[in-house]
Amino acid sequence: MRGIIDHLAVACMVAAMLLMAGLAQAAEFSVGEKVFVPMFQPNPELDGYAEGMVEEIHEDGTLTLKINKVETGKGKTLSGTCHPSGGTPLAGARVVSDDPEELVIEQRLPAGDVMPYRRGSQLYLERENLSIAYLKYLGSGMGMTPDRLDVAIRRARETGLPKMVAAMQIAKAQVVSTQGRGFPVPATRALQKAAPMLDEVAEKLEAHPESVEEAERILGGTTPSHRDDPLAAVIVRLHEILEDQLGDLADISADPREVPGYSADEILAIHTGWYRVMTANDTRSFQNADVAFYRERAEKAIADGEWPDLL
């Protein structure tokens, strides 16, 4: 038995070494080859890229490229028509043609910043498909089934986007908790499993306090709403969903103690779960207070027959 385990360990080690070697090996290019220059972001919705041809290969491992197409990502701009903005691999490129209909720029880049066209374009497409799922969830969420979110989680892992992995895992947890498999259900049903879902989300967010802080700023109105941080954007979306669903329950009964199918303790547990989310599972303060503070305040409101603030 020990021999089998040792053999498997060696096999796994060799496989890992081969994988790392494959990833580390720089692509070889030839003059005249069509290439892809990735301008990827932590949120693939903001990805950009450039396409061009290898014009010259230098001994120092750099390539001179003649680029005739630039796609700037949804949150980026070009300063003018042919002058790529700073912060991209094309910053400082030489303008060959300033014709808006025939963009041509020349840039010298390390070979490691360039990808073979087919491989680069396929990776971009995978990331684009991921961003479509992400944006759909942030929108209506209609048809975002657990299976589709599993695909999004896999794509996020394969493209090396840990925050997007966490964002899509939270989206899946919320969708599963409604028991609607991605389709609308009444709030009376959708919130039945909200409390344990929120506790699960809060535990996951312990590792991402910066995203919780960003979501807090957006919800507080001190930062404009944006999607630079996909995890923060999903937290904000979760708040919107809960606010709407709890509002539906409040329409059924102005007194949270008298909602059909829910006890006062269950209503309190949902609110407490959200307070855990906004404190990253009580590991950071939210507006200078902890979960116990908000829970006590919510408990008093419910006892007085009033709906607590979701914050």
XYZ file of C-alpha atoms in Angstrom:
311
model
C 0.000 0.000 0.000
C 2.831 2.365 0.956
C 4.501 1.687 -2.395
C 1.335 2.651 -4.270
C 1.047 5.896 -2.285
C 4.716 6.737 -2.963
C 4.236 5.990 -6.665
C 1.184 8.263 -6.830
C 3.045 11.030 -5.002
C 5.922 10.868 -7.482
C 3.501 10.816 -10.419
C 1.670 13.874 -9.062
C 4.971 15.694 -8.541
C 6.123 14.962 -12.085
C 2.764 16.086 -13.494
C 2.950 19.324 -11.526
C 6.517 19.976 -12.712
C 5.510 19.374 -16.327
C 2.545 21.723 -15.941
C 4.685 24.468 -14.443
C 7.286 24.014 -17.159
C 4.581 24.331 -19.799
C 3.255 27.504 -18.219
C 6.686 29.018 -17.789
C 7.840 28.295 -21.320
C 7.636 31.475 -23.376
C 5.854 31.300 -26.684
C 8.069 31.473 -29.745
C 7.102 34.008 -32.405
C 8.089 34.611 -35.994
C 8.202 37.764 -38.089
C 4.853 38.357 -39.768
C 2.922 36.274 -37.229
C -0.448 37.591 -36.040
C -0.418 38.063 -32.267
C -2.692 39.014 -29.382
C -1.764 41.536 -26.663
C -3.945 40.968 -23.565
C -5.001 43.929 -21.443
C -6.828 41.898 -18.824
C -8.288 43.223 -15.560
C -9.351 41.563 -12.273
C -12.914 42.011 -13.539
C -13.093 40.521 -17.062
C -15.912 42.925 -17.914
C -13.180 45.559 -18.135
C -10.798 43.491 -20.290
C -9.173 44.988 -23.336
C -6.839 43.644 -25.996
C -4.867 44.518 -29.109
C -4.140 42.613 -32.313
C -1.187 43.025 -34.607
C 1.749 41.478 -36.422
C 5.316 40.792 -35.313
C 7.503 43.246 -37.200
C 10.854 42.516 -35.576
C 12.310 40.088 -33.028
C 15.114 41.430 -30.822
C 17.909 39.596 -29.041
C 16.806 40.928 -25.643
C 13.556 38.956 -25.869
C 11.376 41.850 -26.941
C 9.189 42.126 -30.018
C 8.345 45.126 -32.161
C 4.686 44.890 -33.074
C 2.647 46.743 -35.651
C -0.835 46.928 -34.111
C -3.942 47.637 -36.158
C -6.739 46.907 -33.684
C -7.246 48.012 -30.085
C -10.291 47.091 -28.003
C -10.187 49.122 -24.787
C -12.415 47.478 -22.199
C -15.666 48.992 -21.080
C -14.105 51.119 -18.367
C -11.078 52.399 -20.292
C -10.554 55.033 -22.942
C -7.970 56.008 -25.508
C -6.578 59.500 -25.167
C -7.430 60.594 -28.663
C -7.823 58.085 -31.473
C -4.441 56.442 -31.621
C -2.725 57.208 -28.324
C -3.380 54.389 -25.840
C -3.889 55.529 -22.289
C -1.378 54.909 -19.528
C -1.565 51.710 -17.546
C -1.782 49.425 -20.581
C 0.981 47.596 -22.488
C 0.430 50.074 -25.312
C 1.273 53.206 -23.325
C 3.798 55.287 -25.221
C 3.302 53.464 -28.519
C 4.455 55.238 -31.692
C 1.627 56.348 -33.972
C 2.122 55.095 -37.522
C -1.268 56.165 -38.859
C -3.637 58.668 -37.283
C -6.462 57.778 -39.645
C -9.436 56.926 -37.364
C -10.523 54.270 -39.853
C -7.081 52.640 -40.053
C -5.457 52.607 -36.654
C -1.786 51.591 -36.835
C 0.589 51.924 -33.906
C 4.009 50.452 -33.267
C 5.144 49.185 -29.900
C 8.052 47.198 -28.512
C 7.026 44.723 -25.822
C 8.562 41.822 -23.883
C 7.592 38.529 -25.510
C 5.965 37.529 -22.205
C 3.376 40.302 -22.681
C 2.310 38.864 -26.037
C 0.327 35.715 -26.832
C -0.139 33.673 -30.022
C -3.333 34.990 -31.590
C -5.409 31.829 -31.315
C -4.536 31.135 -27.691
C -5.029 34.762 -26.664
C -8.342 35.184 -28.447
C -9.688 31.932 -26.969
C -8.736 33.056 -23.459
C -10.387 36.418 -24.070
C -13.561 34.644 -25.194
C -13.598 32.493 -22.047
C -13.282 35.620 -19.922
C -15.955 37.374 -21.998
C -18.365 34.473 -21.422
C -17.626 34.700 -17.701
C -18.365 38.418 -17.677
C -21.698 37.788 -19.437
C -22.774 35.440 -16.625
C -21.569 37.941 -14.029
C -23.436 40.856 -15.636
C -26.579 38.778 -16.023
C -26.557 38.031 -12.305
C -26.038 41.711 -11.484
C -28.976 42.543 -13.732
C -32.221 40.611 -13.611
C -30.528 37.330 -12.736
C -33.240 35.611 -14.767
C -32.218 32.129 -15.835
C -28.971 32.143 -13.844
C -29.400 28.587 -12.638
C -27.016 26.868 -10.217
C -25.631 24.880 -13.164
C -24.842 28.042 -15.149
C -23.177 29.540 -12.084
C -21.115 26.357 -11.692
C -19.829 26.947 -15.232
C -19.007 30.559 -14.321
C -17.138 29.428 -11.205
C -15.125 26.937 -13.274
C -14.278 29.590 -15.873
C -13.193 32.002 -13.140
C -10.884 29.341 -11.690
C -9.451 28.393 -15.076
C -8.706 32.010 -15.955
C -7.073 32.729 -12.585
C -9.617 35.184 -11.120
C -10.006 34.371 -7.396
C -12.298 37.312 -6.615
C -14.586 36.365 -9.469
C -14.613 32.784 -8.140
C -15.812 34.076 -4.756
C -18.320 36.430 -6.410
C -19.878 33.645 -8.459
C -19.911 31.299 -5.452
C -21.869 33.917 -3.509
C -24.227 34.382 -6.454
C -24.822 30.634 -6.543
C -25.453 30.475 -2.791
C -28.075 33.220 -3.116
C -29.771 31.600 -6.108
C -29.874 28.175 -4.425
C -31.286 29.688 -1.220
C -34.363 31.052 -3.038
C -35.338 27.509 -4.125
C -36.297 28.916 -7.513
C -33.349 27.529 -9.500
C -32.691 30.917 -11.067
C -36.299 31.910 -11.646
C -38.463 34.286 -9.580
C -40.309 32.982 -6.540
C -42.362 34.928 -3.969
C -40.409 36.530 -1.135
C -42.291 34.344 1.320
C -40.449 31.379 -0.201
C -37.241 33.084 -1.354
C -36.252 34.141 2.165
C -36.890 30.833 3.921
C -33.220 29.845 3.666
C -31.728 33.327 3.552
C -30.254 33.305 7.068
C -27.973 30.253 6.627
C -27.057 31.512 3.143
C -25.962 34.867 4.573
C -23.916 33.125 7.273
C -22.174 31.121 4.524
C -21.492 34.295 2.549
C -20.148 36.069 5.631
C -17.678 33.245 6.292
C -16.435 33.472 2.709
C -15.974 37.237 3.016
C -13.616 36.897 5.987
C -10.870 36.487 3.376
C -11.960 39.594 1.450
C -12.399 42.512 3.897
C -11.301 45.007 1.234
C -14.254 44.026 -0.965
C -16.658 44.386 1.963
C -15.195 47.825 2.649
C -15.650 48.789 -1.010
C -19.271 47.574 -0.924
C -19.843 49.610 2.235
C -18.577 52.749 0.492
C -20.845 52.126 -2.507
C -23.901 51.449 -0.329
C -23.090 54.505 1.779
C -22.880 56.714 -1.285
C -19.289 57.778 -0.643
C -18.038 55.926 -3.734
C -19.880 55.940 -7.076
C -21.367 52.601 -8.014
C -18.969 50.701 -10.290
C -17.807 47.178 -10.960
C -14.022 47.416 -10.666
C -14.197 44.903 -7.814
C -16.576 42.108 -8.895
C -16.915 40.787 -5.360
C -17.967 44.199 -4.002
C -20.476 44.519 -6.846
C -22.053 41.165 -5.950
C -22.320 42.205 -2.280
C -24.139 45.369 -3.373
C -26.434 43.285 -5.597
C -27.160 40.940 -2.684
C -28.202 43.961 -0.634
C -30.583 45.071 -3.403
C -32.157 41.611 -3.596
C -32.643 41.340 0.181
C -34.038 44.859 0.403
C -36.626 44.077 -2.281
C -37.588 40.739 -0.733
C -37.885 42.117 2.799
C -39.893 44.997 1.356
C -42.311 42.431 -0.093
C -42.718 40.860 3.350
C -43.315 44.306 4.855
C -46.063 44.850 2.274
C -47.731 41.672 3.549
C -47.495 42.779 7.167
C -46.385 46.106 8.619
C -45.543 44.201 11.795
C -42.552 41.837 11.319
C -43.930 39.595 14.073
C -47.021 38.814 12.030
C -45.617 37.737 8.647
C -47.281 34.438 7.622
C -44.776 31.571 7.734
C -42.083 33.525 9.595
C -41.407 33.928 13.287
C -39.868 37.046 14.776
C -36.676 35.066 15.405
C -36.459 34.091 11.719
C -36.852 37.710 10.622
C -34.147 38.679 13.105
C -31.854 35.904 11.818
C -32.074 37.254 8.261
C -31.090 40.740 9.390
C -28.332 39.363 11.614
C -26.990 37.388 8.659
C -26.710 40.582 6.647
C -24.898 42.316 9.510
C -22.440 39.425 9.462
C -21.918 39.981 5.732
C -21.158 43.682 6.195
C -18.715 42.953 9.017
C -16.999 40.089 7.136
C -18.324 37.647 9.749
C -17.776 40.080 12.617
C -14.069 40.511 11.826
C -14.361 44.232 10.969
C -16.595 47.028 12.145
C -19.403 48.347 9.985
C -19.942 52.057 10.542
C -17.929 51.704 13.762
C -20.128 48.956 15.222
C -20.168 45.159 15.412
C -22.818 42.506 14.814
C -24.004 42.512 18.435
C -24.838 46.216 18.221
C -26.909 45.862 15.066
C -28.559 42.652 16.218
C -29.654 44.241 19.492
C -31.032 47.253 17.623
C -32.926 45.008 15.174
C -34.291 42.863 18.008
C -35.676 45.956 19.737
C -37.304 47.202 16.528
C -38.995 43.843 15.933
C -40.192 43.721 19.558
C -41.755 47.162 18.985
C -43.524 45.856 15.853
C -41.261 47.745 13.457
C -39.127 46.497 10.589
C -35.389 46.908 11.280
C -33.109 48.760 8.894
C -31.166 46.459 6.583
C -28.381 49.100 6.488
